[in-house]
Amino acid sequence: MPSIKTLPLVKDAERLESRLKEIPAVPGVYLMRDESDRILYIGKSKKLRNRVRSYFRESQNLSPRIAMMVQQVREIEFIATDTEAEALALEANLVKQHQPYFNVLLKDDKKYPYLCITWSEEYPRIFITRKRRAASAKDRYYGPYVDTGALRSTLHLIKRIFPLRQRPQPLFKDRPCLNYDIGRCVGVCQGLTSPEEYRKILQKVAMIFQGRTQELLDLLAPQMEQAAEDLNFETAARIRDQIKGLQSLSAGQKVSLPDDTVSRDAIALAADTQHACVQLFQIRAGQLVARLGFMAEIPSQLPLEKGGQELSQSLVKEGQELSQLSLSSPPCQGGERGGVEAGAILQRVLEEHYQNVESVEIPSEILVQYELPEGEILSDWLSNRKGRKVTILTPQRQTKAELIEMVERNAEYELARMQRLSDRNSQAMEDLAEILDLPEVPRRIEGYDISHIQGSDAVASRVVFIDGLPANQHYRHYKIKNPEIKSGHSDDFASLAEVIGRRFRGLKEEGRGKMEDGFSDLEEPEEISNLSSVSHTISDKPDLIMIDGGKGQLSAVVAVLREMNLLEELRVVSLAKQREEIFLPGESLPLPTNSEQPGVQLLRRVRDEAHRFAVSFHRDRRSERMKRSRLDEIPGLGHHRQKQLLAHFRSIDYLRLATPEQLAEVSGIGPRLAAQIYDYFHP
């Protein structure tokens, strides 16, 4: 029997009214689903029934984006909560999990760096990173910071002010390095300070990035005076130097506000048709302590399937411009601007940001560029977390309005910089399409390279560039499985043929749908942390495949694609290193190009990134093999115990010097096995 298709709720008044009556007037979260049971939108409200009903009122002036979403809603689900704060937290988790198309989604493009303190470790580390991993709930990330140079100089100065761990690994086994002798480190590598004492130092550093520098100064001043009274002049001098260094950090950062005793954040955005650049200024005691930056995706139109194109066209015919953000027009209800909810974007950023900070970092006042659609819920939730009232204001005049204008101006500068980069990449893709005579610009380019030393530890890499920019979440490592490729015998042609065959095997078998992605060959799980699933659809089929090499490498890849009947579907070229020559399948001579052309430069960036990614993986595998080669010869010492020994002693040289008693201290190494290991190194 053919399945009965349900009408959209907007066209089935009886079922819509029945469904709305089932929704209670309590706080909670609602989920809009389409005919394929996909989640279109997730929202929250203090009164679920009122909020959901507002989408279907004829008098409601919906934006084109939301109107498009309402036309597809077949089912509405809800989850009731006890409080508005619970609804806010639940909505944030569901949006992260499902990433509905019509929700505002923050874009983690690793554009801005974070500062991380690894509180989960016995001796915490502090470092700058562009990858925010959820390895441990105890680890703390500050940022993302817009001014990378200022962040690095701040961290450099902090490491001169406070005696912090300076090296990721100890330089010597039995003594600290020079940093300890000059007072830059407290001898963490040799355990010369307890974890509790070291954490106290890191807690002071954390106060700087929490915007509590003045509070830290107020804490250090009496300690310096007390040390001087106790005639402990060395300690007093050290604290004095710390105070001077902290004062130099905040010198020249005054912001003119009438009340410099109130901590406040100011947030504003600038946007085009695809992205919104958001800036958040953190002001504490009248000082600008940090400038954070965020990127948000703007869903401009419905995916062109299931009638989305026809609906989009009909809305345009009615005079409703899609995906247009006019920053000069006044905001409508909820910050609507040309179909994009500016207020909703600001609310999403604030919710995401304040979920990841400690309660002491929440300011007493938040200045926003536009009214937030759920500002009252956010204010109540922040007030509960902070333990005191948190006010959210939309200033219209005087000093606070000028502050918002300054934040918006900085957001516009950042957006303009991003647009220039986008224009440069667009020009490069158009030039490359012209060089290769492609029917369309190559939005997705995949680059492949092989790395080995005379056949040993042979690996391959795949890098992906989307719209001219690296898409790290799609990078892959491959271990070459060909048994004939081993130490002393290399074959780049066969290796490339193997990798391409594995990459597109699924495309050959199904013609469309899933493609094998080399996932089982991964050695670095962090490279796939942002993927929602292992499988990818045919939309991940590349517009262009770039092989690092000359005619020989290209011919090997062409042969395997021809065997798989995919040569007509996939465009493949190779880029030789020496003269930056581009070769096409079946052509004996390279294309007549200039190495400085934008399109050729784009291919070079792809080639260089594929080479870097392959070489780094090869080095890791070779290093691991060299570490374990001798340990493999010890009976009873498996892979897990080898890793524990190397993690404890850092290298084979230190392991060789260890006594049986020291070996037995390692978890999983008993006295008998410790004696065997010792006898192996001391026959």
CSV table of N, CA, C and O in Angstrom, one decimal, residues 54 79 97 161 233 250 301 323 347 412 419 431 469 517 519 586 599 602 610 640 664:
chain,number,residue,atom,x,y,z
A,54,SER,N,2.3,31.2,18.1
A,54,SER,CA,2.6,32.5,17.4
A,54,SER,C,3.1,32.2,16.0
A,54,SER,O,3.0,33.1,15.1
A,79,ILE,N,9.3,19.3,25.0
A,79,ILE,CA,9.9,18.8,26.3
A,79,ILE,C,9.6,19.8,27.4
A,79,ILE,O,10.2,20.9,27.3
A,97,GLN,N,23.6,19.0,19.4
A,97,GLN,CA,23.5,17.6,19.0
A,97,GLN,C,22.9,17.5,17.6
A,97,GLN,O,23.4,16.7,16.8
A,161,ILE,N,56.4,36.7,34.7
A,161,ILE,CA,56.0,37.2,36.0
A,161,ILE,C,55.9,36.1,37.0
A,161,ILE,O,56.3,36.2,38.1
A,233,PHE,N,62.8,39.6,52.4
A,233,PHE,CA,62.8,40.6,51.4
A,233,PHE,C,62.9,40.0,50.0
A,233,PHE,O,62.4,40.6,49.0
A,250,SER,N,47.7,46.0,32.0
A,250,SER,CA,46.5,46.7,31.8
A,250,SER,C,46.8,48.2,31.5
A,250,SER,O,45.8,49.0,31.5
A,301,GLN,N,18.8,30.2,2.7
A,301,GLN,CA,17.6,29.6,2.1
A,301,GLN,C,17.5,28.2,2.3
A,301,GLN,O,18.5,27.5,2.8
A,323,SER,N,17.9,36.1,2.4
A,323,SER,CA,19.3,36.2,2.7
A,323,SER,C,20.0,37.5,2.5
A,323,SER,O,21.0,37.7,1.8
A,347,GLN,N,21.9,36.4,20.9
A,347,GLN,CA,21.5,35.5,22.1
A,347,GLN,C,22.2,34.2,22.0
A,347,GLN,O,22.6,33.7,23.0
A,412,GLU,N,32.6,45.2,12.1
A,412,GLU,CA,32.6,45.5,10.7
A,412,GLU,C,33.9,45.4,10.0
A,412,GLU,O,34.1,44.9,8.9
A,419,GLN,N,35.7,39.2,4.2
A,419,GLN,CA,35.1,39.3,2.9
A,419,GLN,C,36.3,39.4,1.8
A,419,GLN,O,36.2,38.9,0.7
A,431,ASP,N,39.7,31.3,-11.5
A,431,ASP,CA,40.9,31.2,-12.3
A,431,ASP,C,41.3,29.7,-12.6
A,431,ASP,O,41.6,29.3,-13.7
A,469,LEU,N,39.4,27.3,1.3
A,469,LEU,CA,40.0,27.3,2.6
A,469,LEU,C,40.1,25.8,3.1
A,469,LEU,O,39.3,25.0,2.8
A,517,ASP,N,35.8,6.2,3.5
A,517,ASP,CA,36.5,7.4,3.8
A,517,ASP,C,37.8,7.2,4.5
A,517,ASP,O,38.3,8.1,5.1
A,519,PHE,N,38.3,5.8,7.3
A,519,PHE,CA,38.1,6.2,8.7
A,519,PHE,C,38.9,5.2,9.6
A,519,PHE,O,39.4,5.6,10.6
A,586,GLY,N,46.0,11.9,-19.9
A,586,GLY,CA,46.2,11.7,-21.3
A,586,GLY,C,47.1,12.7,-22.0
A,586,GLY,O,47.3,12.6,-23.2
A,599,GLY,N,44.9,30.7,-9.6
A,599,GLY,CA,44.5,29.3,-9.6
A,599,GLY,C,45.6,28.4,-9.3
A,599,GLY,O,45.4,27.4,-8.5
A,602,LEU,N,46.5,28.5,-5.6
A,602,LEU,CA,45.5,27.7,-4.8
A,602,LEU,C,45.9,26.2,-4.8
A,602,LEU,O,45.9,25.5,-3.8
A,610,ALA,N,48.8,19.0,1.8
A,610,ALA,CA,48.8,17.5,1.7
A,610,ALA,C,50.2,17.0,2.1
A,610,ALA,O,50.3,16.0,2.8
A,640,HIS,N,50.3,-2.2,25.4
A,640,HIS,CA,49.8,-1.3,26.4
A,640,HIS,C,50.8,-1.0,27.5
A,640,HIS,O,51.0,0.2,27.9
A,664,ALA,N,59.5,-1.0,38.5
A,664,ALA,CA,58.3,-1.6,39.2
A,664,ALA,C,57.3,-0.6,39.6
A,664,ALA,O,56.1,-0.9,39.9
